[in-house]
Coordinates of C-alpha atoms and ligand atoms in Angstrom, one line a residue:
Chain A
X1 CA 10.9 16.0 -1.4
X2 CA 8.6 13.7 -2.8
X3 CA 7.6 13.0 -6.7
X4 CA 5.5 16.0 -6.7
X5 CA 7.7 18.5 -5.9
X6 CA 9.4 18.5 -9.2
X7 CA 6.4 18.8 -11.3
X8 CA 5.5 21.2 -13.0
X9 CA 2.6 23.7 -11.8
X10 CA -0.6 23.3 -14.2
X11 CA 0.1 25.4 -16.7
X12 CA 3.7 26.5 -16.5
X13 CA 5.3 23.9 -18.7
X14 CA 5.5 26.0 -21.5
X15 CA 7.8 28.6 -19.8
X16 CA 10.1 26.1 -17.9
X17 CA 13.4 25.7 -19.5
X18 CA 13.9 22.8 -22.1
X19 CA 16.3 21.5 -19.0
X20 CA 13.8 21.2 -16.1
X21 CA 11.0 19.8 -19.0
X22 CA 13.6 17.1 -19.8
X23 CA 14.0 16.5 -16.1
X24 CA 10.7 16.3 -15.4
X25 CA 9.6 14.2 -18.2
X26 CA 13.0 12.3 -18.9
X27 CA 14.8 12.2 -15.3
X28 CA 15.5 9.4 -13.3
X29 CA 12.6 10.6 -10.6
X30 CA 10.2 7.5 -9.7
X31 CA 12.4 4.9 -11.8
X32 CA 14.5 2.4 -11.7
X33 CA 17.8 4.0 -13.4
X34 CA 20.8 2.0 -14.0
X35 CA 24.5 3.1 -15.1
X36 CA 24.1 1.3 -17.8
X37 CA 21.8 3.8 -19.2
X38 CA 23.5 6.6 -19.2
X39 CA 23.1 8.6 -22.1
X40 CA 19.4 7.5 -22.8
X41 CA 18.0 9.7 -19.5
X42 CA 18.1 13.2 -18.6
X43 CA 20.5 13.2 -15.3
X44 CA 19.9 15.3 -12.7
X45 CA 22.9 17.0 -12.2
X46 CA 23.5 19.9 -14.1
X47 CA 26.0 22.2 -15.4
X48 CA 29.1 23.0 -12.9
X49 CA 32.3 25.2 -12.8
X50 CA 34.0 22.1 -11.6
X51 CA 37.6 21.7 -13.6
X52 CA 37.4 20.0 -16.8
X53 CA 38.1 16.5 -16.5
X54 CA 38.1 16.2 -12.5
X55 CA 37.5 12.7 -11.2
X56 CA 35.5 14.1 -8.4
X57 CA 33.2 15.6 -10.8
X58 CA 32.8 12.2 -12.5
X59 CA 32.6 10.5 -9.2
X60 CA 29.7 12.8 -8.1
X61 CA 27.6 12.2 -11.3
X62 CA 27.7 8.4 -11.0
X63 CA 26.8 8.8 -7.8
X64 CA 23.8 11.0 -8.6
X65 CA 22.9 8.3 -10.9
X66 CA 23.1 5.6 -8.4
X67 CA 20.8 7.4 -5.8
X68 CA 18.5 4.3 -5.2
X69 CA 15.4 7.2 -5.1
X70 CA 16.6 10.4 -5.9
X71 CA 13.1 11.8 -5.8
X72 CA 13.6 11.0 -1.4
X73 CA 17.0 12.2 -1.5
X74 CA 18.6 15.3 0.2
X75 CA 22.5 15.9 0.0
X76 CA 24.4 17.5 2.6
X77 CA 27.7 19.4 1.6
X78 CA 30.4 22.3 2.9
X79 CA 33.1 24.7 1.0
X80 CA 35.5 23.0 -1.3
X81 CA 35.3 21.9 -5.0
X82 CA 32.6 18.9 -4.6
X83 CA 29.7 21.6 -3.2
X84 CA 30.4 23.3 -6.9
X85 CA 28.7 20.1 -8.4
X86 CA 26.5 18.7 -5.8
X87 CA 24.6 21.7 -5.5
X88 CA 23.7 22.0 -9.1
X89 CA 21.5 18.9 -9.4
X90 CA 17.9 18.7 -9.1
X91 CA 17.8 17.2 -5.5
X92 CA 18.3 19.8 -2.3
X93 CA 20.8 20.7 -1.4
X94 CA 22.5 21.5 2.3
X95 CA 25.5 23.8 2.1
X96 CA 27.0 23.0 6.2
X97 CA 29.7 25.9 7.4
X98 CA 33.2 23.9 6.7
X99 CA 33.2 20.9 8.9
X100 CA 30.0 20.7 9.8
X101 CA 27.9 18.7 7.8
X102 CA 27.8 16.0 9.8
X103 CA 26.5 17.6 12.3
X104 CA 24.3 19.2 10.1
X105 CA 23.3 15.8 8.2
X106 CA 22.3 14.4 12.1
X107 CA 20.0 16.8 12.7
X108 CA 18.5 16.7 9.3
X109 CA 18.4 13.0 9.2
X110 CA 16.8 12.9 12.4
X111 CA 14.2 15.5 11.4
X112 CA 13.1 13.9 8.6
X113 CA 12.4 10.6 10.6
X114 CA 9.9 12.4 12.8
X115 CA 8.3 14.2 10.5
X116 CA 8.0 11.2 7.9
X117 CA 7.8 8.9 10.2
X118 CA 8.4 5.3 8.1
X119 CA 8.6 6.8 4.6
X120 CA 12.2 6.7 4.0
X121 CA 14.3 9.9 3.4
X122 CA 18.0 9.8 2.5
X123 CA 20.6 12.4 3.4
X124 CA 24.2 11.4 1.6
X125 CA 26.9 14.0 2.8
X126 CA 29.4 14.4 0.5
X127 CA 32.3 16.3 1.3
X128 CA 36.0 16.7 1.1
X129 CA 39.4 14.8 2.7
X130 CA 40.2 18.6 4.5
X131 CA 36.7 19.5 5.2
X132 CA 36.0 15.8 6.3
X133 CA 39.3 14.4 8.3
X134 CA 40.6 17.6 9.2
X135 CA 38.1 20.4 10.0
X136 CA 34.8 18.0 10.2
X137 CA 36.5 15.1 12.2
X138 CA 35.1 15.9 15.5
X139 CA 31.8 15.9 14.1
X140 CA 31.9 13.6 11.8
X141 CA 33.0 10.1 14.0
X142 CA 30.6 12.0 16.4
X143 CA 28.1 11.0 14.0
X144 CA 29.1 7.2 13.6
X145 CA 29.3 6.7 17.3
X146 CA 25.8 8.3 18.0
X147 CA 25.0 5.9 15.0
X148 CA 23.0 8.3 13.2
X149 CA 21.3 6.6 10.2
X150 CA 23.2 8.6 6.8
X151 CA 25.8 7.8 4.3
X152 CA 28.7 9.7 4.8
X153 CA 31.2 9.9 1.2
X154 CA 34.9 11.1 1.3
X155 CA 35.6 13.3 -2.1
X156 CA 39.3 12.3 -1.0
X157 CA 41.8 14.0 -3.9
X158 CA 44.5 13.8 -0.4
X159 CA 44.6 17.7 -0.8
X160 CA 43.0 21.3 -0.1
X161 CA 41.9 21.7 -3.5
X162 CA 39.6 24.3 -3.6
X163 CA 42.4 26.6 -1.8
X164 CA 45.0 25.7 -3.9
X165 CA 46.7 22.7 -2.4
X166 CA 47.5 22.6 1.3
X167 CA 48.2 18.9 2.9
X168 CA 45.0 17.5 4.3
X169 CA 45.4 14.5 6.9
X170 CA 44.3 12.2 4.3
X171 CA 47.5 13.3 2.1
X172 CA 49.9 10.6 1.5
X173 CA 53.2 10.9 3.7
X174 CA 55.8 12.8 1.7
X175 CA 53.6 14.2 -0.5
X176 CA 55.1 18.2 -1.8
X177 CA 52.1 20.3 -2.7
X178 CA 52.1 23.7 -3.7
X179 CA 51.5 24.8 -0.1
X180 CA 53.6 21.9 1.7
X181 CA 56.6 22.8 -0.1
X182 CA 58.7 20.4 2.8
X183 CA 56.2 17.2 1.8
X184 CA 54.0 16.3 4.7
X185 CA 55.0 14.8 8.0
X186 CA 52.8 11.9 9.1
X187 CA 50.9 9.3 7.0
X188 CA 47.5 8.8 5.3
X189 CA 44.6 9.0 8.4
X190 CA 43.0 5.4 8.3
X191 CA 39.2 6.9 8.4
X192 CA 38.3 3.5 7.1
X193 CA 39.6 1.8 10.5
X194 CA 37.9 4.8 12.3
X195 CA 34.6 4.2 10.7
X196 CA 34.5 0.6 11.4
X197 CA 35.3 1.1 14.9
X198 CA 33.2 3.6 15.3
X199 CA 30.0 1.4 14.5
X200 CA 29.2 2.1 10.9
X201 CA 27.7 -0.7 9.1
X202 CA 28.9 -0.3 6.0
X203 CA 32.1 0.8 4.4
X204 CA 33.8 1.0 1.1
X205 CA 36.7 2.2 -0.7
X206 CA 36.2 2.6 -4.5
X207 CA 37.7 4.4 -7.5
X208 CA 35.4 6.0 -10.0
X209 CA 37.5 4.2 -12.9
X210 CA 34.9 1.4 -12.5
X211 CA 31.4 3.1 -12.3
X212 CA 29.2 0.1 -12.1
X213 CA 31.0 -0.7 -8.8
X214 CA 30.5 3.3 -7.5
X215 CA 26.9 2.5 -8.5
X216 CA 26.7 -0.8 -6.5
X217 CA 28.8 0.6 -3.3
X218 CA 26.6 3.9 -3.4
X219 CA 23.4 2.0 -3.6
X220 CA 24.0 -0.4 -0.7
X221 CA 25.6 2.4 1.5
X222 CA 22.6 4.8 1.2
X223 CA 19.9 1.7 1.7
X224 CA 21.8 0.3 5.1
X225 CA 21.9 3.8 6.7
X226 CA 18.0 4.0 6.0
X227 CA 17.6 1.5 8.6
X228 CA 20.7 -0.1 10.1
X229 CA 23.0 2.9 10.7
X230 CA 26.1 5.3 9.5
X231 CA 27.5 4.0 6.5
X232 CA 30.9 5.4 5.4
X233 CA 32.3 5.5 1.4
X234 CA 36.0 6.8 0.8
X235 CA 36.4 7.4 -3.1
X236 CA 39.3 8.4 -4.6
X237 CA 39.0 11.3 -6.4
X238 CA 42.0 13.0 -7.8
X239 CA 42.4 16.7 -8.1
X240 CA 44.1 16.9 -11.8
X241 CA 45.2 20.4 -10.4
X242 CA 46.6 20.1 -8.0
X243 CA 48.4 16.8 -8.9
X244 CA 49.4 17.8 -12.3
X245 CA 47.4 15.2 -13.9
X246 CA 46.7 15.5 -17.5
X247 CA 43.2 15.5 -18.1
X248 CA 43.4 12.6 -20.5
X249 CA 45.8 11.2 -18.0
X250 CA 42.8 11.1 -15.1
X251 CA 41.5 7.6 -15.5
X252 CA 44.8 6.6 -15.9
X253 CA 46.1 7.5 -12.9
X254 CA 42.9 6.0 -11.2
X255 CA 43.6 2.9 -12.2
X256 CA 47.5 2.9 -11.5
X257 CA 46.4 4.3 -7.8
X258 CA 43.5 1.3 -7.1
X259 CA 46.0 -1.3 -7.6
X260 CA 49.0 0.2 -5.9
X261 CA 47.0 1.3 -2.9
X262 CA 43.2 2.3 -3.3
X263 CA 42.3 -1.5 -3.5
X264 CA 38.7 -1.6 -3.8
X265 CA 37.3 -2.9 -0.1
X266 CA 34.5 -3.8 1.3
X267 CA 33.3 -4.0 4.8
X268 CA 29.6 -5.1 5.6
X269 CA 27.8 -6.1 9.0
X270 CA 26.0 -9.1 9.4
X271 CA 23.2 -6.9 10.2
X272 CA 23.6 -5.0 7.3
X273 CA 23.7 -7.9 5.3
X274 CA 20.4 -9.5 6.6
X275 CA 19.0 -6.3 6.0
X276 CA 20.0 -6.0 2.1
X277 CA 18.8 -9.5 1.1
X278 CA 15.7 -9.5 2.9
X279 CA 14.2 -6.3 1.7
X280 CA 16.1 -5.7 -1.4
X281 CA 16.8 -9.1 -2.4
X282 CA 20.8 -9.3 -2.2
X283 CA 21.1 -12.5 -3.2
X284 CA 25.4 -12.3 -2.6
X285 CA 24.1 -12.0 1.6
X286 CA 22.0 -14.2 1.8
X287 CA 23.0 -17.3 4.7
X288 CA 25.0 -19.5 2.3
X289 CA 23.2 -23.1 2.3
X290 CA 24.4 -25.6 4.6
X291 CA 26.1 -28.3 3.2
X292 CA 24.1 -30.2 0.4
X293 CA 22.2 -33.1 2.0
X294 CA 23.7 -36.5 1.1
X295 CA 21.8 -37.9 -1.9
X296 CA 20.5 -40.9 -2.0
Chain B
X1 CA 38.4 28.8 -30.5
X2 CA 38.4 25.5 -28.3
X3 CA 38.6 21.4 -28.5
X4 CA 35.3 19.2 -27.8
X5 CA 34.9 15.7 -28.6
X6 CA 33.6 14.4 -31.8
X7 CA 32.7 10.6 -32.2
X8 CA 32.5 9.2 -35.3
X9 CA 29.6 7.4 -35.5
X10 CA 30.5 4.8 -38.2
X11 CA 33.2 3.5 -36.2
X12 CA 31.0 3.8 -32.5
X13 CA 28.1 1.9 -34.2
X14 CA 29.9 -0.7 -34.7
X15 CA 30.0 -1.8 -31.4
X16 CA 27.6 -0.1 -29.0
X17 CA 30.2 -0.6 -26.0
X18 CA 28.7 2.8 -24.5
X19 CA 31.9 3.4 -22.3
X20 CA 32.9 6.8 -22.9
X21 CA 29.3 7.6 -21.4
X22 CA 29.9 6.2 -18.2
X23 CA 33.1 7.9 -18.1
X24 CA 32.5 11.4 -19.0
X25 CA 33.1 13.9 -15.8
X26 CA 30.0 16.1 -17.1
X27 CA 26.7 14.7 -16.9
X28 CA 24.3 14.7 -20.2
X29 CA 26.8 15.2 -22.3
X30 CA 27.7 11.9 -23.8
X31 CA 24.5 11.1 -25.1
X32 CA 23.1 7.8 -27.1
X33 CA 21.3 7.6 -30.1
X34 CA 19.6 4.1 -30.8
X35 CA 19.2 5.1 -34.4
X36 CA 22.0 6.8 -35.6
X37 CA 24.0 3.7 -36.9
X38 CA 21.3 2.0 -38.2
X39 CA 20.1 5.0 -40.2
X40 CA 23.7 4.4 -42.0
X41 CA 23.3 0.6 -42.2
X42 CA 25.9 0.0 -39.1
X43 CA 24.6 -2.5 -36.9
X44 CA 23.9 -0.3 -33.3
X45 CA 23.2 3.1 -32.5
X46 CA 25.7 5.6 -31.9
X47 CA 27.5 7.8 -28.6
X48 CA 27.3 11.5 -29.7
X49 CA 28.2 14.7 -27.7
X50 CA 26.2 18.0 -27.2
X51 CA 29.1 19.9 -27.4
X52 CA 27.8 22.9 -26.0
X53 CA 28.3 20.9 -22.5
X54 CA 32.0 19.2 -23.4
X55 CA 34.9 20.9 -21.4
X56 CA 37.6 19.2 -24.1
X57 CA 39.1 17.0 -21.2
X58 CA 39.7 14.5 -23.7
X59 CA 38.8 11.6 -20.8
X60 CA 36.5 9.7 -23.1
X61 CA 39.2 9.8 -25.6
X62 CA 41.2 8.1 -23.8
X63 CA 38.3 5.5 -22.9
X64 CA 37.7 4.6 -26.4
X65 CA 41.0 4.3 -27.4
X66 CA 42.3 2.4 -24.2
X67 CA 39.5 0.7 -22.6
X68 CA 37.0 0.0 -25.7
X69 CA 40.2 0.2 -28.1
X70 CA 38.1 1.5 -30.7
X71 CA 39.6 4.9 -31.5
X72 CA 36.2 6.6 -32.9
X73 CA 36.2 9.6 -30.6
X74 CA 39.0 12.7 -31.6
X75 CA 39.1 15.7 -30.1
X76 CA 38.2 19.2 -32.6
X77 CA 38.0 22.6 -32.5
X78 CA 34.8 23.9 -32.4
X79 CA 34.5 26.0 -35.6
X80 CA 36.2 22.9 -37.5
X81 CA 33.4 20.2 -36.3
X82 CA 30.6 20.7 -39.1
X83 CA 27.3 20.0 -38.1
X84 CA 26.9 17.9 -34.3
X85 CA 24.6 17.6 -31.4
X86 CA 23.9 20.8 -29.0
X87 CA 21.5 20.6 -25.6
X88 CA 18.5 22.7 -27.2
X89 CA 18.5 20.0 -30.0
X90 CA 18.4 17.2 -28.3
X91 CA 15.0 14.9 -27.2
X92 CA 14.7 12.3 -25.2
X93 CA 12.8 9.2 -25.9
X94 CA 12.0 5.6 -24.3
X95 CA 15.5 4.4 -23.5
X96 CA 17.2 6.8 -26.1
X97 CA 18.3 9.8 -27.3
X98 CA 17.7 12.3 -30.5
X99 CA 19.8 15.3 -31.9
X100 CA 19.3 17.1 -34.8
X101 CA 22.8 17.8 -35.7
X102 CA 23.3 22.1 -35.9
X103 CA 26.2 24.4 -36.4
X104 CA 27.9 24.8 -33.0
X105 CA 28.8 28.3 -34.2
X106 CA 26.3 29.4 -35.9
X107 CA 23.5 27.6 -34.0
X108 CA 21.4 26.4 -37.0
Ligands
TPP301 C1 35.5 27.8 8.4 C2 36.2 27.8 7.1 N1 37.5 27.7 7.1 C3 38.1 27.8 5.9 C4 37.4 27.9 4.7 C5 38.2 28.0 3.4 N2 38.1 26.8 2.6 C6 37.2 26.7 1.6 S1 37.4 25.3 0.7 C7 38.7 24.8 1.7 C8 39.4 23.5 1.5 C9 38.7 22.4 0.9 O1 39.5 21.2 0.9 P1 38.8 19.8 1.0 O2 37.8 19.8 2.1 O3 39.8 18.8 1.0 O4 37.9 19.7 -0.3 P2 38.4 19.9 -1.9 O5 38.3 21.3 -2.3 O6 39.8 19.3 -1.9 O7 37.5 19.0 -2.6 C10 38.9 25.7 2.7 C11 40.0 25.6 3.7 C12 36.0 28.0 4.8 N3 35.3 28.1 3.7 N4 35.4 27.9 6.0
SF4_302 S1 40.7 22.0 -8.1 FE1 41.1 19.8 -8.3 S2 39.4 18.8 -7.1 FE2 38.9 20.9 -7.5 S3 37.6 20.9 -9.3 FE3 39.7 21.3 -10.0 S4 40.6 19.3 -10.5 FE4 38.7 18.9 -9.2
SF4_303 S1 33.8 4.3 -26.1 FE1 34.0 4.7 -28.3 S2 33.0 2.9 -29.3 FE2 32.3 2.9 -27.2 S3 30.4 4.1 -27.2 FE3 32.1 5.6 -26.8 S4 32.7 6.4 -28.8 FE4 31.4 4.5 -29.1
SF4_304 S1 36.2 15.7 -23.8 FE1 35.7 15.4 -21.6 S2 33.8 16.7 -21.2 FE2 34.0 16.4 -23.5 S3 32.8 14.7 -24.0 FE3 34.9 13.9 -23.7 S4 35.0 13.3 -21.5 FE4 33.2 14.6 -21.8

């Protein structure tokens, strides 16, 4: 983990794959990589078995691309569709046993901090609404209230996708899926009020139908918990199975779902804030001015 | 046979708005070529797709023609396209992008 370790081995260039050469030579590693370049840079995440058109899939390369140094960064992940994606990117990966990678991600975070002491390592779990609210949650606020310095991203498409559609606790109230054939029972878990009370010092809700504001949220969430502590991001990311979404339909939907009720929020510590625009010059937190002095 | 995207580069150059890229589920797929207008006297370069990588979701269709309104991307089947961008053809340069455009069938 470090610029080095994806170079090549003097002379072995010749028999890597075109792929890892383009990496290497063309990859965001050491740079300063913007959304807004997309297209003109080898990204590091590869090819997947994710469904075609997925919005989590979408969602995870943005966020891949937003990595504020993806050369320092390792991701933790467990079963369901997101692992199918995360792990095929050129930055290690952790696979946790379901529900456990925050647990996992604690330890690992920790880790890293004694054995590289002030050079700055970030572990981004990113895992699903079932695996996170429902199997995970133990561990997972366990991890905000110990205030263990991560990011922490919901893949929330409010169902068991990878199994084939169960209702997760982050499913809407009402909601039939193929295997809630009565429609759930008790509403949408508020992890958002959860993580805030818990102590993280950043949260955020976003929709991957606006990727310069996944790239912004991503970046700030994985710079606070370098230093401040936990920070939590809950994306919406629709599972076009499951939901019988047309894949042409999928950015659609997102944007019908953030203004009826996936309202792009933003919840910051003063801390935090301090933090952002004293070392990387966050101009939005810095102390507004007092009131201009009279001229005169 | 199967459906990937195919932009049409006079209408993309045009424009530049680079949308679709963004919004594309799989990554270095919607790719940018600086040149690729120009070379056809259109004012900006050009979005293209290495095919081999497109799972015909028809998102960035959808992008162009709602968001960017600019209706240059359609989707094709594969054996249909003509000549168009594949991974093993493509090079990256400072702040762009090159394919030399192959058969997607026939790989040459
Ligand atoms: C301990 C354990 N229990 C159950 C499973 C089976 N399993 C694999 S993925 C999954 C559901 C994933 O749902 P979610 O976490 O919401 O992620 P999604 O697939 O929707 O992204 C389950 C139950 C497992 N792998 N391990
Ligand atoms: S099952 Fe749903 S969430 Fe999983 S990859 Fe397919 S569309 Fe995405
Ligand atoms: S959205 Fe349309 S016009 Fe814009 S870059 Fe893509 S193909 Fe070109
Ligand atoms: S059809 Fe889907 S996978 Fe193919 S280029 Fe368009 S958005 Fe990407």
């Amino acid at each position: 983990m470090s610029l080095d370790y994806v170079k090549f081995a003097p002379g072995f260039e010749k028999f890597m794959p075109k792929e890892y050469r383009d990496m290497v030579e063309h990859g965001p590693f050491g740079k300063k990589i913007t959304v807004s370049q997309v297209g003109t840079f080898k990204e590091i995440l590869e090819e997947h078995p994710m469904c075609a058109g997925c919005a989590m899939t979408l969602f995870i390369r943005l966020a891949m691309i937003a990595f504020p140094n993806p050369e320092d960064t390792i991701t933790v992940g467990t079963a369901g569709c997101g692992r199918l994606a995360i792990s095929q990117a050129a930055v290690p990966f952790v696979y946790g046993n379901y529900g456990d990678q925050n647990g996992v991600a604690s330890g690992l975070s920790r880790g890293l901090r004694l054995r590289f002491g002030d050079q700055p390592k970030d572990v981004v779990v990113m895992a699903g609404d079932g695996g996170m609210a429902d199997i995970g949650f133990a561990q997972t606020l366990h991890s905000w209230f110990r205030k263990e310095k991560f990011t922490t991203i919901m893949l929330d498409n409010e169902v068991y996708g990878n199994t084939g559609g169960q209702e997760s606790g982050m499913t809407n109230r009402n909601q039939v899926l193929k295997m809630a054939p009565l429609g759930k029972k008790f509403e949408k878990m508020d992890m958002l009020g959860m993580a805030k009370v818990a102590g993280c010092a950043y949260v955020a809700t976003v929709v991957p139908n606006n990727p310069r504001r996944v790239e912004s949220v991503i970046k700030k969430a994985v710079l606070v918990a370098r230093e401040i502590g936990p920070t939590y991001i809950q994306a919406y990311t629709s599972c076009n199975i499951e939901y019988a979404i047309p894949t042409d339909k999928v950015m659609e939907d997102a944007k019908t779902v953030e203004t009826d009720r996936y309202k792009f929020s933003e919840y910051i510590t003063d801390e935090a804030k301090e933090y952002l625009s004293q070392l990387y010059g966050y101009r939005e937190y810095l102390p507004k001015p007092a009131a201009k002095m009279e001229s005169k | 046979m199967y459906l990937v995207a195919n932009i049409d580069a006079g209408i993309c150059a045009a424009t530049s708005c680079k949308l679709c890229t963004q919004y594309c589920p799989e990554a270095n797929t919607i790719l940018y070529d600086n040149e690729m207008g120009r070379e056809q006297g259109l004012k900006y370069g050009s979005a293209y797709v290495a095919v081999d990588r497109c799972k015909g979701c028809a998102q960035c269709v959808w992008v162009c023609d709602n968001m960017a309104k600019h209706n240059a991307i359609k989707m094709e089947m594969i054996d249909q396209i003509g000549d168009t961008a594949l991974t093993e053809n493509v090079t990256y340069g400072e702040k762009t992008s090159r394919a030399v455009l192959a058969n997607p069938v026939r790989g040459q």
